[in-house]
mmCIF file of C-alpha atoms in Angstrom:
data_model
loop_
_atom_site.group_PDB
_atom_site.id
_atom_site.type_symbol
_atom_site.label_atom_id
_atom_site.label_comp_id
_atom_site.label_asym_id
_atom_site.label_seq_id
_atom_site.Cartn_x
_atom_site.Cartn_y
_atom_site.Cartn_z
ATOM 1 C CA UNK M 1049 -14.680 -10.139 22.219
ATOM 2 C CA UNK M 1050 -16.803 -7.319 21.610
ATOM 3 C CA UNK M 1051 -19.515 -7.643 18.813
ATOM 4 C CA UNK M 1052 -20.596 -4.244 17.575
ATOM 5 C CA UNK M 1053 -23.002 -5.599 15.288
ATOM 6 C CA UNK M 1054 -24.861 -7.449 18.001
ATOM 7 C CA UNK M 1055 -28.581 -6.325 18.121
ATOM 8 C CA UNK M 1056 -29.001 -4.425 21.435
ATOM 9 C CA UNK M 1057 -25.567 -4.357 21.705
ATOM 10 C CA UNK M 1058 -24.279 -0.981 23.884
ATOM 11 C CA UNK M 1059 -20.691 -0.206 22.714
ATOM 12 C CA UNK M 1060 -20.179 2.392 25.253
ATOM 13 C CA UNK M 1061 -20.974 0.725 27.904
ATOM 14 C CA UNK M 1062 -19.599 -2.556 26.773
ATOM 15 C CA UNK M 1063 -16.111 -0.559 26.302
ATOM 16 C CA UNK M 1064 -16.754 1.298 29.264
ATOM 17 C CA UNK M 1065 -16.624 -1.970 31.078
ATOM 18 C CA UNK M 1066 -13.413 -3.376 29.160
ATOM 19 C CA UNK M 1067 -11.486 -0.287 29.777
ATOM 20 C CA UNK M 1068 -11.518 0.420 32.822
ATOM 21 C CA UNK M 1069 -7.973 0.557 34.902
ATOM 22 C CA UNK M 1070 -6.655 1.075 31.045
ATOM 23 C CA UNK M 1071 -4.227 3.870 30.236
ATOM 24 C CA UNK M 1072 -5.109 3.833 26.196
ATOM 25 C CA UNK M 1073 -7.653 2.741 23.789
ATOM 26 C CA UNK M 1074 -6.631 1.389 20.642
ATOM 27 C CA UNK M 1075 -9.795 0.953 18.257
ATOM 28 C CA UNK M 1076 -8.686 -0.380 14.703
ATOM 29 C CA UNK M 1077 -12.542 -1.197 14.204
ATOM 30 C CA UNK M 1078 -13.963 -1.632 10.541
ATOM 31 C CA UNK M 1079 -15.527 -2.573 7.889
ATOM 32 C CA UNK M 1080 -15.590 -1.999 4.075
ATOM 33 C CA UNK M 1081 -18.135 -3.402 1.450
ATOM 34 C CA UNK M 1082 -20.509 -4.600 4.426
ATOM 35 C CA UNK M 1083 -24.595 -3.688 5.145
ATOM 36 C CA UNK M 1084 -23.488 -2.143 8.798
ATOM 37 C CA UNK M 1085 -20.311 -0.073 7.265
ATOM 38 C CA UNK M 1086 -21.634 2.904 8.313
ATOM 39 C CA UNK M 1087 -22.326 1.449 12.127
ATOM 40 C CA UNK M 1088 -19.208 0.053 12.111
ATOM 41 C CA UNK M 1089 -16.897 2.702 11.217
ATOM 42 C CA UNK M 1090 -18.843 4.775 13.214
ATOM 43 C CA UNK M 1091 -18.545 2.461 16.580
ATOM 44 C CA UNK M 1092 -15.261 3.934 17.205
ATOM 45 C CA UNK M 1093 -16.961 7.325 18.079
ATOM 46 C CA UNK M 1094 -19.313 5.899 20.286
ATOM 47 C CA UNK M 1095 -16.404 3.508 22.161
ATOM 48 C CA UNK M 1096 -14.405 6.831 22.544
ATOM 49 C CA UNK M 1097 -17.415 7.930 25.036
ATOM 50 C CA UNK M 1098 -17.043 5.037 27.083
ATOM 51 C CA UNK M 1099 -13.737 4.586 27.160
ATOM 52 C CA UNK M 1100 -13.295 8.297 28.561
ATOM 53 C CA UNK M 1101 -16.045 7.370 30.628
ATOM 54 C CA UNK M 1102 -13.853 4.912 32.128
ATOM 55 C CA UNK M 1103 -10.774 7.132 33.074
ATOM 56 C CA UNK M 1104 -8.886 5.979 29.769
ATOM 57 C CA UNK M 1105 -5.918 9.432 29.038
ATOM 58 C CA UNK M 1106 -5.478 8.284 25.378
ATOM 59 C CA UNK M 1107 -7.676 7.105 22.464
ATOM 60 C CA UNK M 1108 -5.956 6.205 19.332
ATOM 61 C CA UNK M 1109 -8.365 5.159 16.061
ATOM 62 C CA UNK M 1110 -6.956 3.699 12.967
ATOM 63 C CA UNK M 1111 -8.806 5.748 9.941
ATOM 64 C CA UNK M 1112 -8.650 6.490 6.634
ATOM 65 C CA UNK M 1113 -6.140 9.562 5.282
ATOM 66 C CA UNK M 1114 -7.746 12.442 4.063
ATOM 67 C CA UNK M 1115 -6.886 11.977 0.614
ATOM 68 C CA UNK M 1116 -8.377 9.139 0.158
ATOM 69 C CA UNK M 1117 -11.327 10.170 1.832
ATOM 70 C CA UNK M 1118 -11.203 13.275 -0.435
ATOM 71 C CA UNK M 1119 -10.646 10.908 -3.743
ATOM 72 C CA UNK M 1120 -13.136 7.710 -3.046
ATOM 73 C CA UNK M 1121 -15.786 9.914 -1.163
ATOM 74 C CA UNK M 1122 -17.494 10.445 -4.246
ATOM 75 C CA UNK M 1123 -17.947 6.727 -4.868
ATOM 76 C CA UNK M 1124 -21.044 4.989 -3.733
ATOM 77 C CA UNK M 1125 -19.600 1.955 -2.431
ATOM 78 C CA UNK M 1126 -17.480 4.190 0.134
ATOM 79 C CA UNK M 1127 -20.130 6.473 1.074
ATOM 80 C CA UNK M 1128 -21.048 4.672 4.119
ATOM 81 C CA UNK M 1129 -17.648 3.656 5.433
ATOM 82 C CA UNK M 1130 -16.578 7.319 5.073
ATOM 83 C CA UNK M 1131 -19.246 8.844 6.756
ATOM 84 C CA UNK M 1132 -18.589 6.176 9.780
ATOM 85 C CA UNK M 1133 -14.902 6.739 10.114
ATOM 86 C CA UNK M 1134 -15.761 10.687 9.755
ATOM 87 C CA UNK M 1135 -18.567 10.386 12.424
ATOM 88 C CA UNK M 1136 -16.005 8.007 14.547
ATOM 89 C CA UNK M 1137 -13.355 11.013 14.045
ATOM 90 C CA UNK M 1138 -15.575 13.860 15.432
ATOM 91 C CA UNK M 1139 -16.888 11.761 18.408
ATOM 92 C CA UNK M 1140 -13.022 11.014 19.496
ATOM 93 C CA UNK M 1141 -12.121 14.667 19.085
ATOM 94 C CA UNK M 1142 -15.144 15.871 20.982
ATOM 95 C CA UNK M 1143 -14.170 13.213 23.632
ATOM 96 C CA UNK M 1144 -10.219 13.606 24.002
ATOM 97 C CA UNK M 1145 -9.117 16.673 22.451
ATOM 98 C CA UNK M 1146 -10.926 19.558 24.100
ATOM 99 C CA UNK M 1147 -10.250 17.828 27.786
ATOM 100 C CA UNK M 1148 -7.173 18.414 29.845
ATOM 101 C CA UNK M 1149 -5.013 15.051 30.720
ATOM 102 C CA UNK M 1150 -6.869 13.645 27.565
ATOM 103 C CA UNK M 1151 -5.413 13.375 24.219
ATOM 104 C CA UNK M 1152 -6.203 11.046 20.697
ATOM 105 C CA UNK M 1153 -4.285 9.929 18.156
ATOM 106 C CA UNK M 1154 -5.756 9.671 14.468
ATOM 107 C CA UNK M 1155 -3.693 7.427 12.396
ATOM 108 C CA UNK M 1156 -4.766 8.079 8.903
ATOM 109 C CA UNK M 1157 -3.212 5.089 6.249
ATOM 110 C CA UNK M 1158 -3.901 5.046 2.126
ATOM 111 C CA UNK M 1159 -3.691 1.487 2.598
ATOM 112 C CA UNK M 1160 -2.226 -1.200 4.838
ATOM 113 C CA UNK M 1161 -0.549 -4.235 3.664
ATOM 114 C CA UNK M 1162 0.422 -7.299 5.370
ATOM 115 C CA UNK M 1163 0.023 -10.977 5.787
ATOM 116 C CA UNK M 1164 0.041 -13.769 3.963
ATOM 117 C CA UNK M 1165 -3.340 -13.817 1.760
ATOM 118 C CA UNK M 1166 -4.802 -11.461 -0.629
ATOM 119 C CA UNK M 1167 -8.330 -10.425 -0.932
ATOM 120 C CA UNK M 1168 -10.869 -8.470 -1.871
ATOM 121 C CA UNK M 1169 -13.747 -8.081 0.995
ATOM 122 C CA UNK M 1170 -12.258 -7.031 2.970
ATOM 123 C CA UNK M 1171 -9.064 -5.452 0.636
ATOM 124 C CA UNK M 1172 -6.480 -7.624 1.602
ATOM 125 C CA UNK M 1173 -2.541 -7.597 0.052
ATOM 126 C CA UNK M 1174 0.178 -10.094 1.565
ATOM 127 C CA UNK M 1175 3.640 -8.830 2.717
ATOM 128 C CA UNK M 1176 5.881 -9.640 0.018
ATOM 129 C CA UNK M 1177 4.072 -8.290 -2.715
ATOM 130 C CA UNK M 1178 3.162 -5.218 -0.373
ATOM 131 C CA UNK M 1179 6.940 -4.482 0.315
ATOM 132 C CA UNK M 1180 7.356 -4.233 -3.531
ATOM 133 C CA UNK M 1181 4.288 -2.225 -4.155
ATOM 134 C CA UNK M 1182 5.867 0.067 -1.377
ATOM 135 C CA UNK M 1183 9.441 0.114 -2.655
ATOM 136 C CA UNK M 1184 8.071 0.899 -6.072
ATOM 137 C CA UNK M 1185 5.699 3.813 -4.839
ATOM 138 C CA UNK M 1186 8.283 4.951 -2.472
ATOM 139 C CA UNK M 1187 10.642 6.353 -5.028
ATOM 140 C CA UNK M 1188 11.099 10.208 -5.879
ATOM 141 C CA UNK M 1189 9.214 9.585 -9.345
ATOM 142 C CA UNK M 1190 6.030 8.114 -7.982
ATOM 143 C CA UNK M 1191 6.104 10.400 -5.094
ATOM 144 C CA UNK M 1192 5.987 13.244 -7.431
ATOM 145 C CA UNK M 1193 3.150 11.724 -10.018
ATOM 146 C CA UNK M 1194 1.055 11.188 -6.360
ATOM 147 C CA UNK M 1195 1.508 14.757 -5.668
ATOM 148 C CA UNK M 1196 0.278 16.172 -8.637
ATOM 149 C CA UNK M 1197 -2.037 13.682 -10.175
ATOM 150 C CA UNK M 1198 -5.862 14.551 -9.169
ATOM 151 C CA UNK M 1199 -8.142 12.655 -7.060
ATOM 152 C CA UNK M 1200 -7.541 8.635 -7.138
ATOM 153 C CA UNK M 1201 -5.129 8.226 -9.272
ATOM 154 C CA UNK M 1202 -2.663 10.483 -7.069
ATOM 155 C CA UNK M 1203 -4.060 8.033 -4.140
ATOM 156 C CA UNK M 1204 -3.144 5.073 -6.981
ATOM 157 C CA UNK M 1205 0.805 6.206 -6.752
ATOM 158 C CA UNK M 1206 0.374 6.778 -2.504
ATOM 159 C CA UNK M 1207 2.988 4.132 -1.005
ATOM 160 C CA UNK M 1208 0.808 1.489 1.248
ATOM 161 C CA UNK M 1209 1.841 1.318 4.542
ATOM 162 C CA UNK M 1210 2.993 -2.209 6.124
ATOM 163 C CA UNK M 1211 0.733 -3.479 9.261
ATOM 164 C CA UNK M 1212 3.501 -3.782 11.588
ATOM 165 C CA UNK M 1213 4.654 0.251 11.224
ATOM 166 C CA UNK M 1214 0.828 1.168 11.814
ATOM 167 C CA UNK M 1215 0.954 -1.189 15.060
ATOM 168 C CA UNK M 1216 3.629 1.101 15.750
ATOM 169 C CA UNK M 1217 2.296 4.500 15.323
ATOM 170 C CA UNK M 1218 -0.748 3.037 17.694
ATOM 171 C CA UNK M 1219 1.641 1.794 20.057
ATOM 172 C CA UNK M 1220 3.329 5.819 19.758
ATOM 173 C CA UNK M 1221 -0.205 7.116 20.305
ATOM 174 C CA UNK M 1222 -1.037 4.861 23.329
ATOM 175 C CA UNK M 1223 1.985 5.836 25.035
ATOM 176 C CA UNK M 1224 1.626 9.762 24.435
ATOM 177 C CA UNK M 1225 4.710 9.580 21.556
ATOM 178 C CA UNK M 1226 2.431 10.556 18.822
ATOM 179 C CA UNK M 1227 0.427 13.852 17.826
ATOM 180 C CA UNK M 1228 -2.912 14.290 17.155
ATOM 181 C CA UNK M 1229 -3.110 13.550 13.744
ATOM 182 C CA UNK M 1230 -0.533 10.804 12.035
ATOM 183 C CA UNK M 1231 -1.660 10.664 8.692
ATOM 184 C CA UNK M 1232 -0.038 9.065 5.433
ATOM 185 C CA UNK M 1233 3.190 6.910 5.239
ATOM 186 C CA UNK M 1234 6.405 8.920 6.193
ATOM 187 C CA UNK M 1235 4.267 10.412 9.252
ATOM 188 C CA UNK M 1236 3.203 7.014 10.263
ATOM 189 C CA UNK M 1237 6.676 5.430 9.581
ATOM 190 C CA UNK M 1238 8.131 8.037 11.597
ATOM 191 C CA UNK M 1239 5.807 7.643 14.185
ATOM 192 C CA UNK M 1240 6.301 3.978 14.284
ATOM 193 C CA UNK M 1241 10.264 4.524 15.054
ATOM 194 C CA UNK M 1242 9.166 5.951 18.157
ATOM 195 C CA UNK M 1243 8.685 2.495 20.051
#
């Protein structure tokens, strides 16, 4: 395993190393609520240089959908996961998306449920009372209050997304099924039914 918080620690050439005779990346690196939030949401950018380095075609990076970054920017407990998973964005697009043969895949979720535990560092909800949450937020009503209710609370009515369909969507991206940006639950669904 690959400790990014290690002092001395080299990601890209640690990843450079791993990934080499790989096809795809998948980085769902991060952190929320930590001291190193900002290193470690940013560590994605800097793995996306070594793993292109290394002859990886794809890079796909679980992040955050604009809407929430938009709504909980503002925040001070988000500031510094934000600006890593916006530094980590950048560094993947400057890597794969400006270099033929190369392509990303930014999977952007409100928030991902699954398991069997809840919790609150890191922001944790189990399946079964995910699944309802989604159900409930999934229905025309909600849809329509998350549409046109400002900043968090429209993210508030957002359906979360369940683990397995955001596997998914990376497993679309690694393969080439995906585009460029997959952001927010019916795009990452969708993009989860590809596999």
């Amino acid at each position: 395993a690959l400790d990014i918080t290690a002092p001395g620690v080299d990601v890209a050439k640690e990843v450079e190393g791993l990934a080499r005779g790989c096809t795809a990346v998948v980085s769902c690196v991060g952190s929320i609520g930590s001291p190193d939030d900002a290193r470690v949401n940013a560590a994605s950018g800097v793995a996306a240089a070594g793993a292109k380095a290394a002859g990886v075609k794809r890079f796909v990076y679980v992040s955050v959908a604009p809407e929430v970054r938009d709504a909980a920017g503002g925040f001070p407990i988000f500031k510094d996961y934000m600006a890593g998973k916006a530094s980590s964005e950048a560094a993947i697009k400057a890597n794969f998306g400006s270099v033929e043969g190369l392509s990303y895949t930014l999977i952007g979720p409100t928030f991902i449920y699954g398991g069997n535990e809840f919790g609150l560092t890191p922001p944790r909800v189990a399946t079964g009372y995910g699944r309802f949450i989604d159900g409930l937020l999934s229905t025309p009503p909600a849809r329509l209050v998350a549409k046109v209710a400002p900043g968090i609370v429209g993210v508030a009515f957002e359906p979360p997304i369940y683990v397995e369909a955001v596997a998914g969507a990376c497993v679309a991206g690694a393969l080439g099924l995906a585009g460029s940006v997959v952001d927010t639950h019916d795009k990452i669904i969708a993009a989860s039914e590809l596999v």
